Short mmCIF file of C-alpha atoms in Angstrom, two decimals:
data_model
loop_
_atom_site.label_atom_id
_atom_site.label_comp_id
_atom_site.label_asym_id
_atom_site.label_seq_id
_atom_site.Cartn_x
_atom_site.Cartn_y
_atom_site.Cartn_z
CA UNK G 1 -57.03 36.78 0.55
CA UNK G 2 -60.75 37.67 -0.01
CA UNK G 3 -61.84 39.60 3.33
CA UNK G 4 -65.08 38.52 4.82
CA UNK G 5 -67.48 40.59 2.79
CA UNK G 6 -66.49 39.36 0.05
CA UNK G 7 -66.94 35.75 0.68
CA UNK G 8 -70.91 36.45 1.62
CA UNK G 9 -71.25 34.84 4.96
CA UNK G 10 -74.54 33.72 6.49
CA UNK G 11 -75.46 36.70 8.77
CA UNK G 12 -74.71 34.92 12.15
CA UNK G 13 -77.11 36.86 14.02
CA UNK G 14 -79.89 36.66 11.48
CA UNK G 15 -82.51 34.39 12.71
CA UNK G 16 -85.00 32.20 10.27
CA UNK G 17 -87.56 34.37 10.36
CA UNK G 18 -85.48 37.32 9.75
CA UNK G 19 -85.69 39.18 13.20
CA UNK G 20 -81.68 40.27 14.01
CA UNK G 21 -79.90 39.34 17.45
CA UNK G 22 -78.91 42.54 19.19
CA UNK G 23 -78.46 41.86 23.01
CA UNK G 24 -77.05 38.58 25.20
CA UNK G 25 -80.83 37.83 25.88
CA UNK G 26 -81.69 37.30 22.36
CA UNK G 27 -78.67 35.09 21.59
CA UNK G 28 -80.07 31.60 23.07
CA UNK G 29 -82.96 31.27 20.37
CA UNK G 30 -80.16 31.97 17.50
CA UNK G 31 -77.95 29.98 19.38
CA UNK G 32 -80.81 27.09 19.09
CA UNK G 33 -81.25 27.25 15.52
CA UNK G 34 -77.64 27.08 14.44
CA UNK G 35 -76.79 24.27 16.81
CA UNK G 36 -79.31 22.71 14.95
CA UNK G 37 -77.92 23.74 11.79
CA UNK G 38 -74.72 22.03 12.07
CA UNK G 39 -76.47 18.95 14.13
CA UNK G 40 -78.32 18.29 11.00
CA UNK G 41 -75.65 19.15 8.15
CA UNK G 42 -72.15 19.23 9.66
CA UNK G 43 -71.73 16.97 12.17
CA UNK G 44 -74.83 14.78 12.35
CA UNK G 45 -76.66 13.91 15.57
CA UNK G 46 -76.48 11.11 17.41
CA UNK G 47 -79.53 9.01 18.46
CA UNK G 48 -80.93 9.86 21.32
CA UNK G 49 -80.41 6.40 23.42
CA UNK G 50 -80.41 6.85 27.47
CA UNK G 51 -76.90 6.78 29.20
CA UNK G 52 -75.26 6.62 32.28
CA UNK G 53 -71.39 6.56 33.58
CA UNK G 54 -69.14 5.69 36.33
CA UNK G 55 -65.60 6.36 36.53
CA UNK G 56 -63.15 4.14 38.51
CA UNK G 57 -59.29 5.39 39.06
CA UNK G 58 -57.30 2.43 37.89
CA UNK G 59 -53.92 3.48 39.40
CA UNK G 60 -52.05 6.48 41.00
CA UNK G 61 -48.39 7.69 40.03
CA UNK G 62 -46.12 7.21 43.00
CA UNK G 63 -45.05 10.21 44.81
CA UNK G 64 -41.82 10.90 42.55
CA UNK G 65 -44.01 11.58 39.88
CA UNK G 66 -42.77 15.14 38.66
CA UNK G 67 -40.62 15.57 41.33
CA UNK G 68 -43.09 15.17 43.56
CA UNK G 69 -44.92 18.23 42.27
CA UNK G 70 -47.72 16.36 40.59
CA UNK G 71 -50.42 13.80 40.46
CA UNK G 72 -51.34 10.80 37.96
CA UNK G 73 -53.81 9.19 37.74
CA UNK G 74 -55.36 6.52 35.12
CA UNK G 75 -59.10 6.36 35.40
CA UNK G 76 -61.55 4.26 33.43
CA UNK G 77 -64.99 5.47 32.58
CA UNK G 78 -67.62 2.89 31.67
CA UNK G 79 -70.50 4.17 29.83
CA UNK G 80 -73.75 2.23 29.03
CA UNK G 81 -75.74 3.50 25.77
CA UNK G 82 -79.38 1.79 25.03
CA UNK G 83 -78.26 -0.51 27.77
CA UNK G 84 -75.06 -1.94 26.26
CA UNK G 85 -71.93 -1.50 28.05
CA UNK G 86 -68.62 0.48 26.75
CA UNK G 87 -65.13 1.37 28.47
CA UNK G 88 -62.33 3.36 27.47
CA UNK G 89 -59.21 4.78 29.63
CA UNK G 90 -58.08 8.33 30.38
CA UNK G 91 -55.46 10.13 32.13
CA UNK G 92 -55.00 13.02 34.32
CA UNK G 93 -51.77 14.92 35.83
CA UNK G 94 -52.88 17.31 38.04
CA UNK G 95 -50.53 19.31 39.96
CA UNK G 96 -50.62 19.69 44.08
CA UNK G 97 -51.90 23.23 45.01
CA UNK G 98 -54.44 24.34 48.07
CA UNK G 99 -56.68 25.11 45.54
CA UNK G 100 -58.45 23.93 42.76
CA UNK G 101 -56.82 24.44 39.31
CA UNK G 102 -57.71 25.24 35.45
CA UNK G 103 -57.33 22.09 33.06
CA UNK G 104 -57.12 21.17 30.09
CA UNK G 105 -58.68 18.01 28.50
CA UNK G 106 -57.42 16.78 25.54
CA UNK G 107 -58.24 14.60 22.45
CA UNK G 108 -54.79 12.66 21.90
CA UNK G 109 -53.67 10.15 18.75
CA UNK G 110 -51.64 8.09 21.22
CA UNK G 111 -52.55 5.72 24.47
CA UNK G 112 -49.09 6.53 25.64
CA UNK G 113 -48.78 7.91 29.03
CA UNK G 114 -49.17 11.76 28.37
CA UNK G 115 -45.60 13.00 28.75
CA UNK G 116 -44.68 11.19 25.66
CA UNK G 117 -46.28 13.91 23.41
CA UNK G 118 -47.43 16.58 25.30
CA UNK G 119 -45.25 18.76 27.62
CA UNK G 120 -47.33 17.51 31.03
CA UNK G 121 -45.24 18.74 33.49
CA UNK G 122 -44.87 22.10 32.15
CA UNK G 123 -48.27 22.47 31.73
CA UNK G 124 -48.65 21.06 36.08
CA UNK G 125 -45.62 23.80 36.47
CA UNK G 126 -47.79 26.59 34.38
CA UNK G 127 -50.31 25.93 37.33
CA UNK G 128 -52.88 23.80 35.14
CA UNK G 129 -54.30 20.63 35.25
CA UNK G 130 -53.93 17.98 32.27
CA UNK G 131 -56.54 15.41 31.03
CA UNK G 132 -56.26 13.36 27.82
CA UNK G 133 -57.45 10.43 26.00
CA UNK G 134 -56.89 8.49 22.45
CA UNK G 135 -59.56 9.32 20.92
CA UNK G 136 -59.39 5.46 18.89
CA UNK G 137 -59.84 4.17 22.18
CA UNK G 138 -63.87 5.47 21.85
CA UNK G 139 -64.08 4.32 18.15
CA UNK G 140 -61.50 4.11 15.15
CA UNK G 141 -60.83 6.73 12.87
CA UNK G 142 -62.10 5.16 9.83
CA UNK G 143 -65.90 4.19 8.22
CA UNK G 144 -66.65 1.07 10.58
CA UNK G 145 -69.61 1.95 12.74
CA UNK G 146 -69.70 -1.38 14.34
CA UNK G 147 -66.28 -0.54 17.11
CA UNK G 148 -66.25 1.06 20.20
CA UNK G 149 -68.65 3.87 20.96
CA UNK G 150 -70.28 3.88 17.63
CA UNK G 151 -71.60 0.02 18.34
CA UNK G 152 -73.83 1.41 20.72
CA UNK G 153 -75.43 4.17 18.84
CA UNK G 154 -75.41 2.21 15.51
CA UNK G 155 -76.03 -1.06 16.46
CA UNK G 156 -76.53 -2.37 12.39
CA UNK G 157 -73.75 0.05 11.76
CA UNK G 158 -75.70 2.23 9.39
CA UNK G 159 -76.55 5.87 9.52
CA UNK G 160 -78.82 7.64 8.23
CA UNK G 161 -78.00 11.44 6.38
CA UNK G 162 -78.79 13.45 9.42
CA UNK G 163 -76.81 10.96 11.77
CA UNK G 164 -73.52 12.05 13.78
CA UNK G 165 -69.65 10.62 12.40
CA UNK G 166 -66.94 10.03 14.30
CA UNK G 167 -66.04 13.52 15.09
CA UNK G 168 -69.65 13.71 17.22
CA UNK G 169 -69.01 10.26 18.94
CA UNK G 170 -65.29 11.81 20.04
CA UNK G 171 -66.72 14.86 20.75
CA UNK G 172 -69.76 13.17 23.21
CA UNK G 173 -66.98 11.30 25.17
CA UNK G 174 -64.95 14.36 25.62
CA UNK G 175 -68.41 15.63 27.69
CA UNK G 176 -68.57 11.98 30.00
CA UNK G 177 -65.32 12.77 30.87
CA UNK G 178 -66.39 16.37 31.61
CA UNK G 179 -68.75 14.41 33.72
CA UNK G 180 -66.36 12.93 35.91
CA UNK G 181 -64.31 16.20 36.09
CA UNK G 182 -67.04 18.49 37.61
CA UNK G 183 -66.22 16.13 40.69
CA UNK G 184 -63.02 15.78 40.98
CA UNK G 185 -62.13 18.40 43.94
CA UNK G 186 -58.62 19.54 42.62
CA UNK G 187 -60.09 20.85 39.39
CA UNK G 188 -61.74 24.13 39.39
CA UNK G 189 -65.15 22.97 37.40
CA UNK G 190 -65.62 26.16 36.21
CA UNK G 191 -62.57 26.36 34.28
CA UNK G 192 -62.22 23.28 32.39
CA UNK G 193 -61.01 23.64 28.50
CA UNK G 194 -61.72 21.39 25.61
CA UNK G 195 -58.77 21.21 23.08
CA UNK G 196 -57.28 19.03 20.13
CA UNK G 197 -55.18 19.20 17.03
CA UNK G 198 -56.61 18.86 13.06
CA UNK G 199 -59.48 16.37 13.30
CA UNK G 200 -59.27 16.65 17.31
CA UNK G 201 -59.38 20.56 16.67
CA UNK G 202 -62.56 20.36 15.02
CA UNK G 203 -63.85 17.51 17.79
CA UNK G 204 -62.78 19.79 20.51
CA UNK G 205 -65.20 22.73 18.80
CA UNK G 206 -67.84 20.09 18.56
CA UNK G 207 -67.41 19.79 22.08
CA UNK G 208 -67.29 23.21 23.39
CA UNK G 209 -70.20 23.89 20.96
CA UNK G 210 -72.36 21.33 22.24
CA UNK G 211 -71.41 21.34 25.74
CA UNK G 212 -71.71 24.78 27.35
CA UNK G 213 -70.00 23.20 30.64
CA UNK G 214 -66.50 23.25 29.07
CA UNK G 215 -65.44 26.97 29.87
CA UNK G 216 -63.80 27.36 26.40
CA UNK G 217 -61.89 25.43 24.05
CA UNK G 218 -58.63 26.05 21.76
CA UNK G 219 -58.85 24.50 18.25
CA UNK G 220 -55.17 23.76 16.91
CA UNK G 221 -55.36 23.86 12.83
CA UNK G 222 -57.98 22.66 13.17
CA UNK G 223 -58.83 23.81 9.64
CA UNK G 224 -61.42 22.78 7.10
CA UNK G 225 -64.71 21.85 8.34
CA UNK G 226 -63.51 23.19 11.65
CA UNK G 227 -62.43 26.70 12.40
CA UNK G 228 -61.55 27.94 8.58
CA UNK G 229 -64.31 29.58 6.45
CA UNK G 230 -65.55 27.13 3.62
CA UNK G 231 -66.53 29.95 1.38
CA UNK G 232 -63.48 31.15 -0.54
CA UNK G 233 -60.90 28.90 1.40
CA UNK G 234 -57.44 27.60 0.16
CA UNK G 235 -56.29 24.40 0.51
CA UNK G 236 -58.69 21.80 1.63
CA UNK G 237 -62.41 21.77 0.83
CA UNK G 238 -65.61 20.37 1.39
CA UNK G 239 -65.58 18.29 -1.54
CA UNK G 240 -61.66 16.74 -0.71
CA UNK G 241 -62.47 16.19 3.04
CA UNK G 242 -65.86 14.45 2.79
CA UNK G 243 -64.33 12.26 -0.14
CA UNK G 244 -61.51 11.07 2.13
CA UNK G 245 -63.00 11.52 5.47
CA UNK G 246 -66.93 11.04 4.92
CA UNK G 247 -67.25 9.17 7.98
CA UNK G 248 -66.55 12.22 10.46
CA UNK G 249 -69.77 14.10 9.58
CA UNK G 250 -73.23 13.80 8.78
CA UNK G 251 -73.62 11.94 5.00
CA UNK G 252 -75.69 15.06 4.66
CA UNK G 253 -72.94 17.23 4.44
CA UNK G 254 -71.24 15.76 1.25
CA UNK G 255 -73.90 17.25 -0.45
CA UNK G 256 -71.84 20.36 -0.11
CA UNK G 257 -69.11 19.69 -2.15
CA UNK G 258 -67.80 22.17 -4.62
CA UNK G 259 -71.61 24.01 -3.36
CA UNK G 260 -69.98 25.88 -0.37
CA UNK G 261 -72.07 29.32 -1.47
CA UNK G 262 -74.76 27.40 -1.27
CA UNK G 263 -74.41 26.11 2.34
CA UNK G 264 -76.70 27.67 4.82
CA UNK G 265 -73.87 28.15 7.09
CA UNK G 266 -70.05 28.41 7.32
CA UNK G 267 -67.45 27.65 10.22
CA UNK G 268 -67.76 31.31 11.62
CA UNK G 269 -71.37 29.62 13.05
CA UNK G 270 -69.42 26.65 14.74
CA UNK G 271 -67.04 29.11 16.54
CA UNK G 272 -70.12 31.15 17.90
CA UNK G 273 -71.48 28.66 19.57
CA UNK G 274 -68.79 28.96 22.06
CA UNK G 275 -69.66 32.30 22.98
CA UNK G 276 -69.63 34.28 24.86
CA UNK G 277 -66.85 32.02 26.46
CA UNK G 278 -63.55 31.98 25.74
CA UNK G 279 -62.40 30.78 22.32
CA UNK G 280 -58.87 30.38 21.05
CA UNK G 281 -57.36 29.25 17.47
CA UNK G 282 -54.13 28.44 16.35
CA UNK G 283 -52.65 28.45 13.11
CA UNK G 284 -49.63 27.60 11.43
CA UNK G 285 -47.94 29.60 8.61
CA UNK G 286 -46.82 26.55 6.72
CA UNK G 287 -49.95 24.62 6.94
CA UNK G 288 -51.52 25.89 3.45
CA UNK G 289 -53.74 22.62 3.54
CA UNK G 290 -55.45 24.08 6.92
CA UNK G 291 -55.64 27.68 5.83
CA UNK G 292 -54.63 29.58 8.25
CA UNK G 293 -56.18 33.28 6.59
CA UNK G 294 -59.33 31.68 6.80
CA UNK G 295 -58.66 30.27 10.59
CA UNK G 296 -58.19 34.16 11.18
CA UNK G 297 -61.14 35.31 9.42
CA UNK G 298 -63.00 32.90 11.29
CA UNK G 299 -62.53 34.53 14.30
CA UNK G 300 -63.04 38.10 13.09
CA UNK G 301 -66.25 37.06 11.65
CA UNK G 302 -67.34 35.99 14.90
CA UNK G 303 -66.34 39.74 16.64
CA UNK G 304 -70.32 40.49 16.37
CA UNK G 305 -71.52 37.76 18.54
CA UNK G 306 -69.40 38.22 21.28
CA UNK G 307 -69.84 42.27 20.57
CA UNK G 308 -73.42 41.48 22.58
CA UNK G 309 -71.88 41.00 25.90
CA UNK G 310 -69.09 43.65 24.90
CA UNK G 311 -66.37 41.39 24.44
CA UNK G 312 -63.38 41.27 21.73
CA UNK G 313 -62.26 39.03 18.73
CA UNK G 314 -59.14 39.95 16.87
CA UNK G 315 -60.31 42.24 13.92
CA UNK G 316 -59.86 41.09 10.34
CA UNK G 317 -56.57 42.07 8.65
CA UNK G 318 -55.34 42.16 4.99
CA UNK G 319 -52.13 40.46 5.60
CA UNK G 320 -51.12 38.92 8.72
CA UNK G 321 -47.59 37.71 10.06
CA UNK G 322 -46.39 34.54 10.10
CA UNK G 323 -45.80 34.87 13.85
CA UNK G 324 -48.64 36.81 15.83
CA UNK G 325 -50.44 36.56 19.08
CA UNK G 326 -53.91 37.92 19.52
CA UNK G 327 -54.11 36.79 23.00
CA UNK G 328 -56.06 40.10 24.84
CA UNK G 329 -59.57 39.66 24.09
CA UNK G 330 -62.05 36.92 24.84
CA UNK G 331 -61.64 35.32 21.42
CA UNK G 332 -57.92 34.61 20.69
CA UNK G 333 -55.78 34.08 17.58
CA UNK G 334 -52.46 32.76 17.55
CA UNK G 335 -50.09 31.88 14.51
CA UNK G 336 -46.49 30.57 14.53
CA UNK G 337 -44.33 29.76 11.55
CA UNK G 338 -43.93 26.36 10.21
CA UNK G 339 -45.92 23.25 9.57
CA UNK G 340 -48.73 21.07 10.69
CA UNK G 341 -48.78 20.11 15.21
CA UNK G 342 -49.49 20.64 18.32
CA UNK G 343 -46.15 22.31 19.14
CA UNK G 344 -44.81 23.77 22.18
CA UNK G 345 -45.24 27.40 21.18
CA UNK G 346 -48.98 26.35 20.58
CA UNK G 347 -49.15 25.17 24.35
CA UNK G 348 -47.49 28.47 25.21
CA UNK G 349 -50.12 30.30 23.84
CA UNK G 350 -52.72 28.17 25.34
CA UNK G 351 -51.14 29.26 28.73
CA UNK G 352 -50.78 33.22 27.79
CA UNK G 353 -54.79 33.04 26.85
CA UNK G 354 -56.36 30.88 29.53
CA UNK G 355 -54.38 32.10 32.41
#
């Protein structure tokens, strides 16, 4: 595994015109430029149309619903974009406490009713909240701009090279329903985390990147393009992903492939952006295609930044475990063997680090 010098990273605390980052204070301007960065070259931006929401709870779970322990709810948020009208669906279990809880909200590939792939009422017993949507409810996963959310930003369905994918739409409706959730009184607002698996890993960065409201987010393999370097990385690469999936970024990124030296940033700049909250990734040992030495090194790269306000990431190792949990500091990095999911020992460690 090259370590992190070797793979010549952009200096993350390097501004454009070369003046260095060295206290919290500084860190907005830097913090500036690289979101525009990967606004422009990753992930694209969308146009900047006037919105507004509402949200509208649909139906509530009767009161055997987990025993009794919990609350469901299915809410509907309508959004209007440039004046046109959108609505998708959502769902949250929240469990009954005096006071507000933690939750987490989710980017799901299902419309099912949560429990069917996610462990809800463990997560209500582990005293957190759970909110979740499929994300092809919003738009589909595929290079029609015309669907869904994207009709409204992209009413020709064209884009230009700068222009946000699919990955930015998901990510934008994860924030409406962050709307909604700063008002709902048995969530604590403050402590509200963005998470999702492969794609919806790197849409769940997005979000936390782009939307300093969410209090942190956990990326599950979320891999290339989301929390593994591109510079010196195994398994999938610029050049595969934008081939197969060109549609989730900017066009402007595909200009990358096979030219990842070249790029004037790499995923350790996507992960800052969430500081100095809290930040967690999770690998899996098996899951070559996601990388999960350079899911590691991402987060050691991004010690520096969060070093301002005196906080940890895990420190970069050699060779690391196929089972580890570096769960103490305010960045977090967890790997567990086998192969490519959200799995329940993922959820577990989502629990240990957000508690």
């Amino acid at each position: 595994m090259k370590s992190i010098k070797e793979r010549n990273l952009p200096d993350v605390l390097l501004c454009a015109d070369g003046t260095r980052v060295v206290s919290p204070e500084q860190w907005p301007r830097r913090r500036a430029e690289i979101d525009a960065l990967l606004s422009d070259t990753l992930f694209g931006r969308l146009p900047n149309l006037p919105f507004t929401w509402r949200c509208e709870t649909e139906s509530e779970g009767d009161e055997s619903y987990q025993a009794g322990k919990s609350i469901l709810r299915v809410v509907r948020m309508d959004v209007t974009v440039g004046g046109k009208p959108f609505s998708w669906k959502f769902f949250l279990s929240l469990p009954k406490r005096e006071t507000p809880v933690p939750a987490f909200l989710m980017l799901m590939f299902t419309r099912k009713l949560p429990a069917d792939t996610v462990p809800v009422e463990e997560i209500c017993d582990e005293g957190f909240g759970f909110v979740g949507f499929d994300y092809q409810d919003v738009t589909s996963d595929d290079g029609d701009f015309t669907n869904g959310l994207a009709a409204l930003f992209y009413p020709d369905g064209r884009r230009g090279e700068h222009d946000g994918g699919k990955i930015a739409l998901w990510a934008w409706a994860a924030s409406r329903i962050l709307d909604y959730l700063q008002t709902v009184p048995e969530i604590d607002s403050r402590r509200i985390y963005v998470t999702g698996h492969s794609r919806l890993g790197k849409s769940a960065l997005w979000a936390a990147a782009r939307d300093e409201r969410f209090a942190g987010g956990a990326s599950i393999q979320s891999g290339c393009s989301g929390a593994a370097l591109a510079r010196g990385k195994n398994g999938e690469t610029v050049e595969k992903i934008t081939n197969v999936f060109p549609y989730w970024f900017a066009p402007a990124y595909a200009a990358f492939a096979n030219r990842e030296a070249e790029m004037p940033f790499d995923q350790h700049d996507l992960l800052a952006l969430a500081a100095p909250r809290r930040l967690l990734v999770t690998s899996a040992a098996d899951d070559a295609w996601a990388d999960p030495d350079g899911e590691a090194l991402g987060c050691a790269a991004v010690a520096p930044v969060y070093a301002l306000w005196g906080l940890s990431a895990p420190a970069e190792r050699a060779d690391i475990p196929d089972s580890i949990a570096l769960l103490d500091g305010q960045v977090g990095y967890f790997r567990r063997p086998g192969t490519h999911c959200f799995s329940r020992d993922d959820w577990h460690a989502l629990f240990r680090f957000f508690r």
